[in-house]
PDB file of C-alpha atoms in Angstrom:
ATOM      1  CA  MET A   1     -20.936  12.770   5.243  1.00 83.00           C
ATOM      2  CA  LYS A   2     -20.710  15.981   7.581  1.00 85.00           C
ATOM      3  CA  ASP A   3     -18.148  17.460   5.099  1.00 88.00           C
ATOM      4  CA  ARG A   4     -20.037  17.884   2.565  1.00 91.00           C
ATOM      5  CA  ILE A   5     -22.135  20.217   1.101  1.00 90.00           C
ATOM      6  CA  SER A   6     -26.104  19.955   2.144  1.00 92.00           C
ATOM      7  CA  MET A   7     -28.156  20.160  -0.909  1.00 92.00           C
ATOM      8  CA  ILE A   8     -28.876  21.886  -3.650  1.00 92.00           C
ATOM      9  CA  PHE A   9     -31.959  22.786  -6.116  1.00 91.00           C
ATOM     10  CA  VAL A  10     -31.655  23.044 -10.052  1.00 92.00           C
ATOM     11  CA  GLN A  11     -34.262  24.142 -13.014  1.00 87.00           C
ATOM     12  CA  TYR A  12     -34.420  24.640 -16.476  1.00 89.00           C
ATOM     13  CA  GLY A  13     -30.950  23.147 -17.506  1.00 92.00           C
ATOM     14  CA  GLN A  14     -29.291  20.473 -18.838  1.00 95.00           C
ATOM     15  CA  ILE A  15     -26.516  18.496 -16.352  1.00 96.00           C
ATOM     16  CA  ASP A  16     -23.827  16.279 -17.759  1.00 96.00           C
ATOM     17  CA  VAL A  17     -20.321  15.311 -17.053  1.00 95.00           C
ATOM     18  CA  LEU A  18     -18.420  17.284 -19.511  1.00 92.00           C
ATOM     19  CA  ASP A  19     -14.027  17.296 -19.471  1.00 88.00           C
ATOM     20  CA  GLY A  20     -15.018  15.310 -16.638  1.00 88.00           C
ATOM     21  CA  ALA A  21     -16.470  17.718 -14.545  1.00 92.00           C
ATOM     22  CA  PHE A  22     -20.250  17.683 -13.788  1.00 95.00           C
ATOM     23  CA  VAL A  23     -21.797  20.714 -15.449  1.00 96.00           C
ATOM     24  CA  LEU A  24     -25.275  22.823 -16.176  1.00 95.00           C
ATOM     25  CA  ILE A  25     -25.948  23.740 -19.052  1.00 94.00           C
ATOM     26  CA  ASP A  26     -28.365  26.546 -19.616  1.00 90.00           C
ATOM     27  CA  LYS A  27     -30.505  27.204 -22.582  1.00 87.00           C
ATOM     28  CA  THR A  28     -28.256  30.123 -23.738  1.00 89.00           C
ATOM     29  CA  GLY A  29     -25.266  26.564 -23.587  1.00 88.00           C
ATOM     30  CA  VAL A  30     -24.320  29.104 -19.881  1.00 90.00           C
ATOM     31  CA  ARG A  31     -22.394  26.329 -18.104  1.00 91.00           C
ATOM     32  CA  LYS A  32     -22.002  25.743 -14.252  1.00 93.00           C
ATOM     33  CA  HIS A  33     -19.700  24.064 -12.549  1.00 94.00           C
ATOM     34  CA  ILE A  34     -21.361  21.736  -9.569  1.00 95.00           C
ATOM     35  CA  PRO A  35     -19.261  20.761  -7.100  1.00 93.00           C
ATOM     36  CA  VAL A  36     -20.978  17.045  -6.808  1.00 93.00           C
ATOM     37  CA  GLY A  37     -18.570  14.730  -5.414  1.00 90.00           C
ATOM     38  CA  SER A  38     -18.801  17.999  -2.697  1.00 92.00           C
ATOM     39  CA  VAL A  39     -22.070  18.072  -2.281  1.00 93.00           C
ATOM     40  CA  ALA A  40     -25.222  15.476  -0.115  1.00 92.00           C
ATOM     41  CA  CYS A  41     -27.898  16.269  -2.146  1.00 92.00           C
ATOM     42  CA  ILE A  42     -29.177  17.258  -5.559  1.00 94.00           C
ATOM     43  CA  MET A  43     -32.856  17.792  -6.211  1.00 91.00           C
ATOM     44  CA  LEU A  44     -33.382  17.638  -9.728  1.00 92.00           C
ATOM     45  CA  GLU A  45     -36.539  20.232 -11.057  1.00 90.00           C
ATOM     46  CA  PRO A  46     -38.914  20.164 -13.397  1.00 90.00           C
ATOM     47  CA  GLY A  47     -37.245  21.220 -16.819  1.00 90.00           C
ATOM     48  CA  THR A  48     -34.219  19.466 -15.995  1.00 93.00           C
ATOM     49  CA  ARG A  49     -32.438  16.966 -17.877  1.00 95.00           C
ATOM     50  CA  ILE A  50     -29.736  14.580 -17.058  1.00 95.00           C
ATOM     51  CA  SER A  51     -27.176  12.543 -18.722  1.00 96.00           C
ATOM     52  CA  HIS A  52     -26.104   9.039 -18.398  1.00 95.00           C
ATOM     53  CA  ALA A  53     -22.964  10.089 -17.849  1.00 95.00           C
ATOM     54  CA  ALA A  54     -23.709  12.999 -15.064  1.00 95.00           C
ATOM     55  CA  VAL A  55     -25.895   9.795 -13.128  1.00 93.00           C
ATOM     56  CA  ASN A  56     -22.752   7.462 -13.632  1.00 90.00           C
ATOM     57  CA  LEU A  57     -20.740  10.202 -11.902  1.00 92.00           C
ATOM     58  CA  ALA A  58     -23.444  11.475  -9.302  1.00 92.00           C
ATOM     59  CA  ALA A  59     -23.287   7.238  -8.178  1.00 87.00           C
ATOM     60  CA  THR A  60     -19.821   6.586  -8.302  1.00 85.00           C
ATOM     61  CA  VAL A  61     -18.631   9.678  -5.645  1.00 87.00           C
ATOM     62  CA  GLY A  62     -22.280   8.969  -3.777  1.00 87.00           C
ATOM     63  CA  THR A  63     -23.978  11.805  -4.152  1.00 91.00           C
ATOM     64  CA  LEU A  64     -27.960  11.138  -4.392  1.00 91.00           C
ATOM     65  CA  LEU A  65     -30.247  11.759  -6.671  1.00 93.00           C
ATOM     66  CA  VAL A  66     -34.213  13.641  -6.673  1.00 91.00           C
ATOM     67  CA  TRP A  67     -36.358  13.660  -9.225  1.00 91.00           C
ATOM     68  CA  VAL A  68     -39.334  16.552  -7.770  1.00 87.00           C
ATOM     69  CA  GLY A  69     -41.631  18.647  -8.117  1.00 81.00           C
ATOM     70  CA  GLU A  70     -42.225  22.411  -8.253  1.00 74.00           C
ATOM     71  CA  SER A  71     -40.486  23.844  -5.236  1.00 63.00           C
ATOM     72  CA  GLY A  72     -39.099  20.594  -4.269  1.00 63.00           C
ATOM     73  CA  VAL A  73     -42.458  18.742  -3.014  1.00 64.00           C
ATOM     74  CA  ARG A  74     -42.859  16.241  -4.698  1.00 71.00           C
ATOM     75  CA  LEU A  75     -41.006  12.956  -4.666  1.00 71.00           C
ATOM     76  CA  TYR A  76     -41.098  10.895  -8.638  1.00 74.00           C
ATOM     77  CA  SER A  77     -37.762   9.007  -8.033  1.00 78.00           C
ATOM     78  CA  SER A  78     -34.358   9.188  -6.517  1.00 78.00           C
ATOM     79  CA  GLY A  79     -31.250   6.988  -7.266  1.00 75.00           C
ATOM     80  CA  GLN A  80     -28.801   4.538  -5.053  1.00 71.00           C
ATOM     81  CA  PRO A  81     -26.122   6.421  -4.592  1.00 67.00           C
ATOM     82  CA  GLY A  82     -24.605   2.496  -3.928  1.00 58.00           C
ATOM     83  CA  GLY A  83     -24.012   2.401  -0.055  1.00 60.00           C
ATOM     84  CA  ALA A  84     -26.363  -0.477   0.503  1.00 67.00           C
ATOM     85  CA  ARG A  85     -23.940  -3.301   2.661  1.00 75.00           C
ATOM     86  CA  ALA A  86     -26.347  -6.513   3.062  1.00 80.00           C
ATOM     87  CA  ASP A  87     -24.727  -6.746   6.720  1.00 86.00           C
ATOM     88  CA  ARG A  88     -26.273  -3.567   7.266  1.00 88.00           C
ATOM     89  CA  LEU A  89     -29.798  -4.257   5.525  1.00 89.00           C
ATOM     90  CA  LEU A  90     -29.849  -7.305   7.769  1.00 90.00           C
ATOM     91  CA  TYR A  91     -28.860  -6.274  10.893  1.00 94.00           C
ATOM     92  CA  GLN A  92     -31.641  -3.645  10.125  1.00 95.00           C
ATOM     93  CA  ALA A  93     -34.212  -5.571   8.832  1.00 94.00           C
ATOM     94  CA  LYS A  94     -33.577  -8.284  12.260  1.00 95.00           C
ATOM     95  CA  LEU A  95     -35.152  -4.948  14.494  1.00 97.00           C
ATOM     96  CA  ALA A  96     -37.913  -5.004  13.220  1.00 97.00           C
ATOM     97  CA  LEU A  97     -38.877  -7.806  12.391  1.00 96.00           C
ATOM     98  CA  ASP A  98     -38.656  -8.214  15.974  1.00 96.00           C
ATOM     99  CA  ASP A  99     -41.433  -7.669  17.590  1.00 95.00           C
ATOM    100  CA  ASP A 100     -39.006  -7.184  21.458  1.00 96.00           C
ATOM    101  CA  LEU A 101     -36.012  -5.641  19.487  1.00 97.00           C
ATOM    102  CA  ARG A 102     -38.308  -3.187  17.122  1.00 96.00           C
ATOM    103  CA  LEU A 103     -39.820  -1.737  20.549  1.00 96.00           C
ATOM    104  CA  LYS A 104     -36.649  -0.685  22.055  1.00 96.00           C
ATOM    105  CA  VAL A 105     -35.935   1.449  19.073  1.00 97.00           C
ATOM    106  CA  VAL A 106     -39.131   2.978  19.090  1.00 96.00           C
ATOM    107  CA  ARG A 107     -38.900   3.709  23.026  1.00 97.00           C
ATOM    108  CA  LYS A 108     -35.144   5.471  22.072  1.00 97.00           C
ATOM    109  CA  MET A 109     -36.823   7.100  18.830  1.00 96.00           C
ATOM    110  CA  TYR A 110     -39.066   9.226  21.457  1.00 96.00           C
ATOM    111  CA  GLU A 111     -36.516   8.999  24.179  1.00 96.00           C
ATOM    112  CA  VAL A 112     -34.164  10.957  21.546  1.00 95.00           C
ATOM    113  CA  ARG A 113     -36.680  12.915  20.327  1.00 94.00           C
ATOM    114  CA  PHE A 114     -38.946  14.464  23.486  1.00 93.00           C
ATOM    115  CA  GLY A 115     -36.312  14.250  25.766  1.00 93.00           C
ATOM    116  CA  GLU A 116     -37.959  11.660  28.001  1.00 94.00           C
ATOM    117  CA  PRO A 117     -37.959   8.268  27.963  1.00 94.00           C
ATOM    118  CA  ALA A 118     -41.129   6.985  27.108  1.00 94.00           C
ATOM    119  CA  PRO A 119     -44.503   5.667  28.936  1.00 93.00           C
ATOM    120  CA  ALA A 120     -43.945   2.539  30.201  1.00 91.00           C
ATOM    121  CA  ARG A 121     -46.310  -0.507  29.048  1.00 91.00           C
ATOM    122  CA  ARG A 122     -47.105   0.516  26.026  1.00 94.00           C
ATOM    123  CA  SER A 123     -46.970  -0.672  22.580  1.00 94.00           C
ATOM    124  CA  VAL A 124     -45.815   0.640  19.302  1.00 94.00           C
ATOM    125  CA  GLU A 125     -49.126   2.117  18.182  1.00 94.00           C
ATOM    126  CA  GLN A 126     -49.761   2.815  21.480  1.00 95.00           C
ATOM    127  CA  LEU A 127     -46.911   5.038  20.899  1.00 94.00           C
ATOM    128  CA  ARG A 128     -47.536   6.722  17.827  1.00 93.00           C
ATOM    129  CA  GLY A 129     -50.435   8.084  18.692  1.00 93.00           C
ATOM    130  CA  ILE A 130     -49.075   9.562  21.829  1.00 94.00           C
ATOM    131  CA  GLU A 131     -46.712  10.862  19.628  1.00 92.00           C
ATOM    132  CA  GLY A 132     -48.664  12.234  17.193  1.00 91.00           C
ATOM    133  CA  ALA A 133     -51.095  14.368  20.035  1.00 93.00           C
ATOM    134  CA  ARG A 134     -47.753  15.753  21.240  1.00 94.00           C
ATOM    135  CA  VAL A 135     -46.782  17.169  16.666  1.00 93.00           C
ATOM    136  CA  ARG A 136     -49.802  19.072  16.945  1.00 92.00           C
ATOM    137  CA  SER A 137     -49.830  20.329  20.496  1.00 94.00           C
ATOM    138  CA  THR A 138     -46.479  21.554  18.808  1.00 94.00           C
ATOM    139  CA  TYR A 139     -47.682  22.656  16.174  1.00 93.00           C
ATOM    140  CA  LYS A 140     -50.170  25.059  17.744  1.00 94.00           C
ATOM    141  CA  LEU A 141     -47.123  26.154  20.503  1.00 95.00           C
ATOM    142  CA  LEU A 142     -44.935  27.255  17.630  1.00 94.00           C
ATOM    143  CA  ALA A 143     -47.507  28.969  15.514  1.00 94.00           C
ATOM    144  CA  GLN A 144     -48.434  31.331  19.073  1.00 94.00           C
ATOM    145  CA  GLN A 145     -44.406  31.632  19.613  1.00 95.00           C
ATOM    146  CA  PHE A 146     -44.464  33.184  15.581  1.00 95.00           C
ATOM    147  CA  LYS A 147     -47.640  34.792  15.530  1.00 94.00           C
ATOM    148  CA  VAL A 148     -48.524  32.630  12.742  1.00 93.00           C
ATOM    149  CA  ASP A 149     -52.480  31.770  11.651  1.00 91.00           C
ATOM    150  CA  TRP A 150     -53.029  28.286  12.456  1.00 90.00           C
ATOM    151  CA  GLN A 151     -55.700  25.845  11.647  1.00 85.00           C
ATOM    152  CA  SER A 152     -53.542  22.273  10.442  1.00 81.00           C
ATOM    153  CA  ARG A 153     -51.292  20.369   9.275  1.00 81.00           C
ATOM    154  CA  ASN A 154     -53.773  19.921   5.900  1.00 71.00           C
ATOM    155  CA  TYR A 155     -52.634  20.597   2.031  1.00 61.00           C
ATOM    156  CA  ASP A 156     -53.916  18.754  -0.606  1.00 59.00           C
ATOM    157  CA  ARG A 157     -50.791  17.513  -3.172  1.00 59.00           C
ATOM    158  CA  GLN A 158     -52.583  18.056  -6.559  1.00 58.00           C
ATOM    159  CA  GLN A 159     -53.506  21.971  -5.335  1.00 58.00           C
ATOM    160  CA  TRP A 160     -50.738  23.160  -4.075  1.00 54.00           C
ATOM    161  CA  ASP A 161     -50.862  26.789  -4.140  1.00 59.00           C
ATOM    162  CA  ALA A 162     -54.160  25.836  -2.573  1.00 60.00           C
ATOM    163  CA  ALA A 163     -52.030  25.196   0.671  1.00 74.00           C
ATOM    164  CA  ASP A 164     -52.082  28.488   3.922  1.00 86.00           C
ATOM    165  CA  ILE A 165     -48.315  29.388   4.168  1.00 90.00           C
ATOM    166  CA  PRO A 166     -47.926  27.680   6.438  1.00 92.00           C
ATOM    167  CA  ASN A 167     -48.669  24.779   5.281  1.00 89.00           C
ATOM    168  CA  ARG A 168     -46.997  25.035   1.597  1.00 89.00           C
ATOM    169  CA  CYS A 169     -43.228  26.478   4.652  1.00 92.00           C
ATOM    170  CA  LEU A 170     -43.390  23.231   6.530  1.00 93.00           C
ATOM    171  CA  SER A 171     -43.660  20.908   3.325  1.00 90.00           C
ATOM    172  CA  ALA A 172     -41.009  22.595   1.777  1.00 90.00           C
ATOM    173  CA  ALA A 173     -38.477  22.857   4.912  1.00 94.00           C
ATOM    174  CA  THR A 174     -39.797  18.248   5.124  1.00 93.00           C
ATOM    175  CA  ALA A 175     -38.759  18.113   1.831  1.00 91.00           C
ATOM    176  CA  CYS A 176     -35.280  19.240   2.435  1.00 92.00           C
ATOM    177  CA  LEU A 177     -35.101  17.504   5.537  1.00 95.00           C
ATOM    178  CA  TYR A 178     -36.357  14.460   3.725  1.00 94.00           C
ATOM    179  CA  GLY A 179     -33.791  14.956   1.327  1.00 92.00           C
ATOM    180  CA  ILE A 180     -30.523  15.259   2.996  1.00 94.00           C
ATOM    181  CA  THR A 181     -31.663  12.353   5.322  1.00 94.00           C
ATOM    182  CA  GLU A 182     -32.324  10.004   2.594  1.00 92.00           C
ATOM    183  CA  ALA A 183     -28.932  10.474   0.821  1.00 90.00           C
ATOM    184  CA  ALA A 184     -27.810   9.919   5.064  1.00 91.00           C
ATOM    185  CA  VAL A 185     -29.289   6.741   5.210  1.00 92.00           C
ATOM    186  CA  LEU A 186     -27.818   5.594   1.887  1.00 88.00           C
ATOM    187  CA  ALA A 187     -24.741   6.577   2.491  1.00 86.00           C
ATOM    188  CA  ALA A 188     -24.238   4.880   5.478  1.00 87.00           C
ATOM    189  CA  GLY A 189     -25.525   1.455   3.698  1.00 86.00           C
ATOM    190  CA  TYR A 190     -29.054   1.348   5.705  1.00 91.00           C
ATOM    191  CA  ALA A 191     -32.903   1.052   4.270  1.00 91.00           C
ATOM    192  CA  PRO A 192     -34.975   3.853   3.743  1.00 92.00           C
ATOM    193  CA  ALA A 193     -38.382   1.957   3.891  1.00 92.00           C
ATOM    194  CA  VAL A 194     -37.588  -0.485   6.684  1.00 95.00           C
ATOM    195  CA  GLY A 195     -39.101   1.704   9.080  1.00 96.00           C
ATOM    196  CA  PHE A 196     -39.832   2.182  13.057  1.00 97.00           C
ATOM    197  CA  ILE A 197     -42.710   4.281  13.795  1.00 95.00           C
ATOM    198  CA  HIS A 198     -43.237   4.182  10.076  1.00 94.00           C
ATOM    199  CA  THR A 199     -44.216   1.612   8.359  1.00 93.00           C
ATOM    200  CA  GLY A 200     -45.346   0.832   4.966  1.00 93.00           C
ATOM    201  CA  LYS A 201     -44.187   3.715   2.979  1.00 92.00           C
ATOM    202  CA  PRO A 202     -40.447   3.744  -0.118  1.00 90.00           C
ATOM    203  CA  LEU A 203     -39.420   6.155   2.941  1.00 92.00           C
ATOM    204  CA  SER A 204     -40.197   4.761   6.113  1.00 95.00           C
ATOM    205  CA  PHE A 205     -37.061   5.306   7.924  1.00 96.00           C
ATOM    206  CA  VAL A 206     -36.849   8.035   6.039  1.00 95.00           C
ATOM    207  CA  TYR A 207     -38.999   9.807   8.232  1.00 96.00           C
ATOM    208  CA  ASP A 208     -38.193   7.979  11.650  1.00 97.00           C
ATOM    209  CA  ILE A 209     -34.835   9.874  11.701  1.00 97.00           C
ATOM    210  CA  ALA A 210     -35.706  12.961   9.976  1.00 96.00           C
ATOM    211  CA  ASP A 211     -38.905  12.900  13.287  1.00 96.00           C
ATOM    212  CA  LEU A 212     -36.021  13.311  15.320  1.00 96.00           C
ATOM    213  CA  TYR A 213     -34.507  16.275  14.795  1.00 94.00           C
ATOM    214  CA  LYS A 214     -37.596  17.935  12.796  1.00 95.00           C
ATOM    215  CA  PHE A 215     -38.569  19.999  15.558  1.00 94.00           C
ATOM    216  CA  GLU A 216     -35.746  21.423  16.263  1.00 94.00           C
ATOM    217  CA  THR A 217     -34.515  23.133  13.193  1.00 95.00           C
ATOM    218  CA  VAL A 218     -36.660  23.073  10.308  1.00 96.00           C
ATOM    219  CA  VAL A 219     -40.436  23.234  11.719  1.00 96.00           C
ATOM    220  CA  PRO A 220     -39.856  26.597  14.080  1.00 96.00           C
ATOM    221  CA  LEU A 221     -37.940  27.838  10.459  1.00 97.00           C
ATOM    222  CA  ALA A 222     -40.637  27.620   8.477  1.00 96.00           C
ATOM    223  CA  PHE A 223     -43.297  29.158  10.858  1.00 96.00           C
ATOM    224  CA  ARG A 224     -40.622  31.986  11.521  1.00 96.00           C
ATOM    225  CA  ILE A 225     -41.038  32.835   7.290  1.00 96.00           C
ATOM    226  CA  ALA A 226     -44.880  31.527   7.402  1.00 95.00           C
ATOM    227  CA  ALA A 227     -44.913  34.608   9.718  1.00 95.00           C
ATOM    228  CA  LYS A 228     -43.143  37.218   7.008  1.00 93.00           C
ATOM    229  CA  SER A 229     -46.301  36.015   4.916  1.00 89.00           C
ATOM    230  CA  PRO A 230     -43.105  36.061   1.800  1.00 90.00           C
ATOM    231  CA  GLU A 231     -43.855  35.846  -2.208  1.00 88.00           C
ATOM    232  CA  VAL A 232     -42.290  32.755  -3.465  1.00 88.00           C
ATOM    233  CA  PRO A 233     -42.311  30.554   0.755  1.00 91.00           C
ATOM    234  CA  GLU A 234     -40.617  27.642  -0.734  1.00 89.00           C
ATOM    235  CA  ARG A 235     -37.456  30.081  -2.405  1.00 90.00           C
ATOM    236  CA  GLU A 236     -37.397  31.350   1.235  1.00 94.00           C
ATOM    237  CA  VAL A 237     -36.933  28.344   2.854  1.00 94.00           C
ATOM    238  CA  ARG A 238     -35.064  26.026   0.549  1.00 91.00           C
ATOM    239  CA  LEU A 239     -32.597  28.854   1.251  1.00 92.00           C
ATOM    240  CA  ALA A 240     -32.976  29.095   5.378  1.00 95.00           C
ATOM    241  CA  CYS A 241     -32.589  25.089   5.520  1.00 95.00           C
ATOM    242  CA  ARG A 242     -28.569  25.605   3.259  1.00 92.00           C
ATOM    243  CA  ASP A 243     -27.894  28.020   6.017  1.00 94.00           C
ATOM    244  CA  LEU A 244     -29.552  26.621   9.365  1.00 95.00           C
ATOM    245  CA  PHE A 245     -28.376  22.621   8.095  1.00 94.00           C
ATOM    246  CA  ARG A 246     -25.024  24.035   7.753  1.00 92.00           C
ATOM    247  CA  SER A 247     -24.113  27.158  10.650  1.00 93.00           C
ATOM    248  CA  ASP A 248     -26.239  23.465  12.967  1.00 92.00           C
ATOM    249  CA  LYS A 249     -23.786  20.641  11.412  1.00 92.00           C
ATOM    250  CA  LEU A 250     -26.708  18.451  11.044  1.00 93.00           C
ATOM    251  CA  LEU A 251     -24.680  16.677   8.299  1.00 91.00           C
ATOM    252  CA  GLY A 252     -22.252  15.460  11.142  1.00 92.00           C
ATOM    253  CA  ARG A 253     -25.386  14.230  13.168  1.00 94.00           C
ATOM    254  CA  ILE A 254     -27.538  12.583  11.370  1.00 95.00           C
ATOM    255  CA  ILE A 255     -25.456   8.583  10.843  1.00 92.00           C
ATOM    256  CA  PRO A 256     -23.814   8.418  14.330  1.00 95.00           C
ATOM    257  CA  LEU A 257     -28.099   8.896  15.390  1.00 96.00           C
ATOM    258  CA  ILE A 258     -28.492   6.515  13.187  1.00 96.00           C
ATOM    259  CA  GLU A 259     -25.882   4.350  15.080  1.00 95.00           C
ATOM    260  CA  GLU A 260     -27.303   5.329  18.618  1.00 96.00           C
ATOM    261  CA  VAL A 261     -31.512   4.517  17.530  1.00 97.00           C
ATOM    262  CA  LEU A 262     -30.307   1.351  16.599  1.00 97.00           C
ATOM    263  CA  ALA A 263     -27.839   0.143  18.710  1.00 96.00           C
ATOM    264  CA  SER A 264     -30.863   0.816  21.775  1.00 96.00           C
ATOM    265  CA  GLY A 265     -32.281  -3.189  20.069  1.00 95.00           C
ATOM    266  CA  GLY A 266     -29.217  -4.398  21.899  1.00 93.00           C
ATOM    267  CA  ILE A 267     -28.058  -6.504  19.394  1.00 94.00           C
ATOM    268  CA  GLN A 268     -24.594  -6.361  17.838  1.00 89.00           C
ATOM    269  CA  PRO A 269     -24.649  -5.599  14.205  1.00 85.00           C
ATOM    270  CA  PRO A 270     -23.370  -8.726  11.749  1.00 79.00           C
ATOM    271  CA  GLU A 271     -19.469  -8.087  10.810  1.00 80.00           C
ATOM    272  CA  ALA A 272     -19.514  -6.931   7.051  1.00 74.00           C
ATOM    273  CA  PRO A 273     -18.674 -10.077   4.503  1.00 76.00           C
ATOM    274  CA  LEU A 274     -15.390 -10.003   2.642  1.00 76.00           C
ATOM    275  CA  GLU A 275     -17.383  -9.279  -0.467  1.00 74.00           C
ATOM    276  CA  SER A 276     -19.777  -6.471   0.730  1.00 72.00           C
ATOM    277  CA  VAL A 277     -19.964  -3.779  -0.876  1.00 67.00           C
ATOM    278  CA  PRO A 278     -18.546  -0.444   0.233  1.00 66.00           C
ATOM    279  CA  PRO A 279     -19.487   2.585   1.890  1.00 67.00           C
ATOM    280  CA  ALA A 280     -21.095   4.570  -0.648  1.00 64.00           C
ATOM    281  CA  ILE A 281     -19.152   8.034   0.594  1.00 68.00           C
ATOM    282  CA  PRO A 282     -15.906   6.437   2.471  1.00 68.00           C
ATOM    283  CA  ASN A 283     -13.653   7.752   4.392  1.00 68.00           C
ATOM    284  CA  PRO A 284     -10.340   8.625   3.084  1.00 66.00           C
ATOM    285  CA  GLU A 285      -7.474   7.302   3.606  1.00 67.00           C
ATOM    286  CA  SER A 286      -3.876   8.252   5.057  1.00 60.00           C
ATOM    287  CA  HIS A 287      -0.723   8.470   2.867  1.00 60.00           C
ATOM    288  CA  GLY A 288       1.670   8.820   6.469  1.00 57.00           C
ATOM    289  CA  ASP A 289       2.364   6.784   8.748  1.00 58.00           C
ATOM    290  CA  VAL A 290      -0.089   5.274  12.132  1.00 52.00           C
ATOM    291  CA  GLY A 291      -0.196   8.340  14.382  1.00 54.00           C
ATOM    292  CA  HIS A 292       0.217  10.725  11.614  1.00 51.00           C
ATOM    293  CA  ARG A 293      -2.794  12.996  10.093  1.00 50.00           C
ATOM    294  CA  SER A 294      -3.208  13.117   6.693  1.00 47.00           C
ATOM    295  CA  ARG A 295      -4.432  17.454   7.424  1.00 45.00           C
TER     296      ARG A 295
END
């Protein structure tokens, strides 16, 4: 996962598999090869059609396909890249269903996110409220730092263009972050819907994990771009996110962070059964002797 390109956005074209290659074909017939096995997440925007063979190839190599709306800020559907593992799912579910274990995980998330231990003797709901207050305060501080006119985190998905530029930049940035986080969650074999702080949504666990590094990565970037008042803020944000994910080596950090947070529950994950589904993105096997490097 850590060696992959973070994401690619595709718009206005037909995606198919031709001569074994994953290609995008535009209306003039020009082909653009996409290295599907080297990408974590492919965002399919309106105007895109994709063949059964292409979806099958993406699932085989463990690349997440996400059908999104214009500018990538509406999620319509996503593919399962074949990484769900019964042992990981049961481990995650056990932590989420036990109130004491869940609280331990939530406290660890709080500590990772804010760099300090969570307040003692607080419930999950109370910690969620404290977190929300700190998030609103952080938005205000970043707006002051980058000299952005900030009212609140507020937008209407049905009237996207009516939102102000800071909110459009933030939504585009978090959409990129959620895409690669979901790809990592699925590749590691966990369930996106089984969350600890966020609950009741298809991507609750994705939001939990993405929030751990959101304010050190994409949120400051979004405010920095909003300060420039670009004509097409979503495109500027997506390009900047792609570069940030590469320079920050974010894909290499997500799965170890998931394991660290879940380990705070204090229980051992179950052993994988012999017939369990293999990882969506398996580690390359070395052809050398034990102790020899494959590359």
